[in-house]
């Protein structure tokens, strides 16, 4: 397992070292100059994304054929991809938190934690979809399909929501126990309770996505290498 992780980490560092440094500088500059907290959250996704790209590298080098001669099981090979994804995502979250901590406008801690939790969950759900689909249909197709699905399921609804009249949005917020300004009403959870509930929900979704994806990916990888 250590050898598998070392191999993939070597691929990532060798292929994306300059890309990462460039993005880190650009994202930091945009976050400071434009006061864009979003860049810290985007950094989590980008760093976590590096892990799944090693599947494409394995395909191009036909590494999976060589792996059949190694004393590793398909479950260990797939587990290595998920451990790498978790590690890269954690590293991205740490960098994102550090960036938020040093930003001049000092975003509130609850907002920062909620944003980082959402970006971590998005990254892990994305990877949990891409990895099994990559073993089934190829990495290039998997990434394109998942990106299109996320755009349709997340960004299009948000765009539609922002285009609604203010009265309609207020009605929706009210149905969710929120006022029109997006704050909890008197019968809603307190800010602290809501934050912990949100963080717990994000953690649960992330762990479920990773666990289910690993269980699905192992037989798909085994079929691919048989």
Tab-separated table of C-alpha atoms in Angstrom:
chain	number	residue	atom	x	y	z
A	1	UNK	CA	0.000	0.000	0.000
A	2	UNK	CA	2.816	2.415	0.855
A	3	UNK	CA	4.408	1.689	-2.506
A	4	UNK	CA	1.157	2.435	-4.339
A	5	UNK	CA	0.765	5.750	-2.542
A	6	UNK	CA	4.399	6.652	-3.151
A	7	UNK	CA	4.023	5.887	-6.854
A	8	UNK	CA	0.950	8.104	-7.202
A	9	UNK	CA	2.430	10.919	-5.110
A	10	UNK	CA	5.524	10.860	-7.312
A	11	UNK	CA	3.326	11.144	-10.399
A	12	UNK	CA	1.412	14.089	-8.938
A	13	UNK	CA	4.499	15.991	-7.798
A	14	UNK	CA	6.316	15.385	-11.055
A	15	UNK	CA	3.360	16.349	-13.242
A	16	UNK	CA	1.688	19.167	-11.317
A	17	UNK	CA	4.366	20.853	-9.219
A	18	UNK	CA	4.573	23.962	-11.393
A	19	UNK	CA	0.842	23.947	-12.064
A	20	UNK	CA	0.133	23.905	-8.325
A	21	UNK	CA	2.551	26.734	-7.575
A	22	UNK	CA	1.046	28.845	-10.355
A	23	UNK	CA	-2.507	28.247	-9.151
A	24	UNK	CA	-1.532	28.923	-5.548
A	25	UNK	CA	-0.096	32.314	-6.499
A	26	UNK	CA	-3.038	33.227	-8.748
A	27	UNK	CA	-5.722	32.074	-6.299
A	28	UNK	CA	-4.021	33.870	-3.402
A	29	UNK	CA	-3.673	37.077	-5.394
A	30	UNK	CA	-7.346	36.988	-6.439
A	31	UNK	CA	-8.477	36.212	-2.893
A	32	UNK	CA	-6.552	39.172	-1.487
A	33	UNK	CA	-7.177	41.674	-4.289
A	34	UNK	CA	-10.872	40.937	-4.816
A	35	UNK	CA	-11.718	39.638	-1.317
A	36	UNK	CA	-12.963	36.410	-2.880
A	37	UNK	CA	-13.353	33.711	-0.228
A	38	UNK	CA	-14.439	31.391	-3.023
A	39	UNK	CA	-10.837	31.045	-4.210
A	40	UNK	CA	-9.910	29.299	-0.950
A	41	UNK	CA	-12.740	26.827	-1.466
A	42	UNK	CA	-11.784	26.314	-5.107
A	43	UNK	CA	-8.256	25.487	-3.988
A	44	UNK	CA	-9.620	22.507	-2.040
A	45	UNK	CA	-11.266	21.118	-5.165
A	46	UNK	CA	-8.240	21.654	-7.385
A	47	UNK	CA	-5.807	19.940	-4.994
A	48	UNK	CA	-8.222	17.064	-4.408
A	49	UNK	CA	-8.668	16.720	-8.162
A	50	UNK	CA	-4.997	15.820	-8.626
A	51	UNK	CA	-5.566	12.391	-7.073
A	52	UNK	CA	-8.091	11.154	-9.628
A	53	UNK	CA	-5.872	12.233	-12.535
A	54	UNK	CA	-3.443	9.433	-11.635
A	55	UNK	CA	-5.982	7.019	-13.129
A	56	UNK	CA	-5.417	8.638	-16.525
A	57	UNK	CA	-1.668	8.311	-16.038
A	58	UNK	CA	-2.087	4.624	-15.216
A	59	UNK	CA	-4.149	4.150	-18.370
A	60	UNK	CA	-1.618	5.902	-20.588
A	61	UNK	CA	1.307	3.892	-19.207
A	62	UNK	CA	-0.661	0.621	-19.015
A	63	UNK	CA	0.405	0.386	-15.385
A	64	UNK	CA	-2.587	-1.774	-14.437
A	65	UNK	CA	-1.192	-4.622	-16.560
A	66	UNK	CA	2.065	-4.428	-14.623
A	67	UNK	CA	0.167	-4.263	-11.323
A	68	UNK	CA	-1.243	-7.731	-11.966
A	69	UNK	CA	2.241	-9.142	-11.397
A	70	UNK	CA	2.601	-7.347	-8.049
A	71	UNK	CA	1.599	-8.800	-4.661
A	72	UNK	CA	-1.337	-6.391	-4.305
A	73	UNK	CA	-5.062	-7.056	-4.567
A	74	UNK	CA	-7.549	-5.021	-6.614
A	75	UNK	CA	-9.027	-3.816	-3.331
A	76	UNK	CA	-5.654	-2.432	-2.250
A	77	UNK	CA	-5.063	-0.716	-5.584
A	78	UNK	CA	-8.464	0.989	-5.449
A	79	UNK	CA	-8.076	1.805	-1.749
A	80	UNK	CA	-4.814	3.544	-2.596
A	81	UNK	CA	-6.684	5.891	-4.946
A	82	UNK	CA	-9.207	6.779	-2.264
A	83	UNK	CA	-6.555	7.268	0.419
A	84	UNK	CA	-4.695	9.543	-1.973
A	85	UNK	CA	-7.918	11.457	-2.646
A	86	UNK	CA	-8.558	11.874	1.071
A	87	UNK	CA	-4.981	13.030	1.636
A	88	UNK	CA	-5.005	15.531	-1.224
A	89	UNK	CA	-8.394	16.874	-0.163
A	90	UNK	CA	-7.197	17.273	3.435
A	91	UNK	CA	-4.103	19.111	2.207
A	92	UNK	CA	-6.287	21.381	0.071
A	93	UNK	CA	-8.585	22.074	3.030
A	94	UNK	CA	-5.599	22.981	5.207
A	95	UNK	CA	-4.287	25.360	2.548
A	96	UNK	CA	-7.740	26.852	2.092
A	97	UNK	CA	-8.126	27.411	5.839
A	98	UNK	CA	-4.698	29.034	6.010
A	99	UNK	CA	-5.579	31.330	3.118
A	100	UNK	CA	-8.840	32.358	4.784
A	101	UNK	CA	-7.031	32.952	8.086
A	102	UNK	CA	-4.571	35.447	6.599
A	103	UNK	CA	-7.005	37.308	4.345
A	104	UNK	CA	-7.263	41.016	5.308
A	105	UNK	CA	-11.054	41.125	5.607
A	106	UNK	CA	-10.960	38.154	8.053
A	107	UNK	CA	-14.059	36.119	7.065
A	108	UNK	CA	-16.117	34.812	10.016
A	109	UNK	CA	-14.997	31.398	11.279
A	110	UNK	CA	-18.451	29.743	10.939
A	111	UNK	CA	-18.688	30.883	7.313
A	112	UNK	CA	-15.158	29.647	6.602
A	113	UNK	CA	-15.793	26.240	8.182
A	114	UNK	CA	-19.098	25.828	6.342
A	115	UNK	CA	-17.504	26.788	3.020
A	116	UNK	CA	-14.569	24.442	3.522
A	117	UNK	CA	-16.889	21.595	4.538
A	118	UNK	CA	-18.991	22.103	1.423
A	119	UNK	CA	-15.904	22.195	-0.811
A	120	UNK	CA	-14.480	19.043	0.815
A	121	UNK	CA	-17.779	17.218	0.306
A	122	UNK	CA	-18.016	18.387	-3.307
A	123	UNK	CA	-14.473	17.173	-3.951
A	124	UNK	CA	-15.037	13.759	-2.382
A	125	UNK	CA	-18.390	13.246	-4.088
A	126	UNK	CA	-16.829	14.220	-7.412
A	127	UNK	CA	-13.977	11.749	-6.905
A	128	UNK	CA	-16.386	9.068	-5.713
A	129	UNK	CA	-18.208	9.359	-9.028
A	130	UNK	CA	-15.138	9.709	-11.242
A	131	UNK	CA	-13.142	6.748	-9.906
A	132	UNK	CA	-15.658	3.933	-10.605
A	133	UNK	CA	-16.737	5.507	-13.892
A	134	UNK	CA	-13.073	5.742	-14.913
A	135	UNK	CA	-12.602	2.025	-14.348
A	136	UNK	CA	-15.745	1.303	-16.352
A	137	UNK	CA	-15.576	3.767	-19.254
A	138	UNK	CA	-12.147	5.426	-19.107
A	139	UNK	CA	-10.904	8.441	-17.174
A	140	UNK	CA	-11.450	11.074	-19.885
A	141	UNK	CA	-15.126	10.205	-20.391
A	142	UNK	CA	-15.719	9.897	-16.646
A	143	UNK	CA	-14.370	13.371	-15.883
A	144	UNK	CA	-16.422	14.968	-18.662
A	145	UNK	CA	-19.648	13.254	-17.615
A	146	UNK	CA	-19.255	14.042	-13.924
A	147	UNK	CA	-18.348	17.682	-14.559
A	148	UNK	CA	-21.433	18.053	-16.761
A	149	UNK	CA	-23.617	16.376	-14.112
A	150	UNK	CA	-22.300	18.618	-11.317
A	151	UNK	CA	-22.887	21.686	-13.463
A	152	UNK	CA	-26.457	20.596	-14.155
A	153	UNK	CA	-27.242	19.622	-10.569
A	154	UNK	CA	-25.503	22.447	-8.698
A	155	UNK	CA	-24.715	25.502	-10.788
A	156	UNK	CA	-27.853	25.575	-12.938
A	157	UNK	CA	-30.216	25.407	-9.912
A	158	UNK	CA	-28.230	28.178	-8.207
A	159	UNK	CA	-28.459	30.288	-11.345
A	160	UNK	CA	-32.191	29.657	-11.542
A	161	UNK	CA	-32.614	30.548	-7.874
A	162	UNK	CA	-30.841	33.879	-8.242
A	163	UNK	CA	-33.036	34.747	-11.239
A	164	UNK	CA	-36.276	34.301	-9.282
A	165	UNK	CA	-38.183	37.356	-8.031
A	166	UNK	CA	-37.319	38.415	-4.501
A	167	UNK	CA	-40.810	37.528	-3.224
A	168	UNK	CA	-40.458	33.973	-4.547
A	169	UNK	CA	-37.031	33.574	-2.954
A	170	UNK	CA	-38.405	34.828	0.362
A	171	UNK	CA	-41.145	32.202	0.162
A	172	UNK	CA	-38.551	29.480	-0.406
A	173	UNK	CA	-36.428	30.706	2.488
A	174	UNK	CA	-39.507	30.714	4.679
A	175	UNK	CA	-40.255	27.111	3.736
A	176	UNK	CA	-36.720	26.221	4.849
A	177	UNK	CA	-37.112	28.058	8.153
A	178	UNK	CA	-35.158	31.098	6.984
A	179	UNK	CA	-36.038	34.744	6.616
A	180	UNK	CA	-35.627	36.513	3.299
A	181	UNK	CA	-32.161	37.672	4.360
A	182	UNK	CA	-31.028	34.073	4.700
A	183	UNK	CA	-30.912	34.175	8.545
A	184	UNK	CA	-32.701	31.684	10.843
A	185	UNK	CA	-36.088	32.797	12.180
A	186	UNK	CA	-37.065	32.600	15.843
A	187	UNK	CA	-38.080	28.931	15.597
A	188	UNK	CA	-34.958	27.795	13.735
A	189	UNK	CA	-31.736	26.352	15.102
A	190	UNK	CA	-29.186	28.689	16.615
A	191	UNK	CA	-26.177	29.586	14.486
A	192	UNK	CA	-23.912	27.214	16.389
A	193	UNK	CA	-26.373	24.335	16.232
A	194	UNK	CA	-26.942	24.897	12.536
A	195	UNK	CA	-23.212	24.950	11.862
A	196	UNK	CA	-22.556	21.673	13.674
A	197	UNK	CA	-25.549	20.072	11.982
A	198	UNK	CA	-24.249	21.205	8.596
A	199	UNK	CA	-20.704	19.975	9.307
A	200	UNK	CA	-22.046	16.623	10.491
A	201	UNK	CA	-24.201	16.268	7.394
A	202	UNK	CA	-21.269	17.073	5.113
A	203	UNK	CA	-19.042	14.537	6.912
A	204	UNK	CA	-21.717	11.857	6.666
A	205	UNK	CA	-22.290	12.474	2.966
A	206	UNK	CA	-18.540	12.416	2.282
A	207	UNK	CA	-17.903	9.163	4.141
A	208	UNK	CA	-20.916	7.458	2.574
A	209	UNK	CA	-19.847	8.563	-0.907
A	210	UNK	CA	-16.291	7.285	-0.430
A	211	UNK	CA	-17.397	3.985	1.131
A	212	UNK	CA	-19.999	3.198	-1.522
A	213	UNK	CA	-17.673	4.239	-4.319
A	214	UNK	CA	-14.872	1.985	-3.048
A	215	UNK	CA	-17.267	-0.990	-2.842
A	216	UNK	CA	-18.418	-0.347	-6.429
A	217	UNK	CA	-14.942	0.396	-7.801
A	218	UNK	CA	-13.226	-2.806	-6.634
A	219	UNK	CA	-15.246	-5.216	-8.841
A	220	UNK	CA	-15.062	-2.781	-11.742
A	221	UNK	CA	-11.275	-2.614	-11.456
A	222	UNK	CA	-11.095	-6.395	-11.163
A	223	UNK	CA	-13.127	-6.789	-14.365
A	224	UNK	CA	-10.912	-4.265	-16.116
A	225	UNK	CA	-7.706	-6.135	-15.308
A	226	UNK	CA	-8.988	-9.696	-15.855
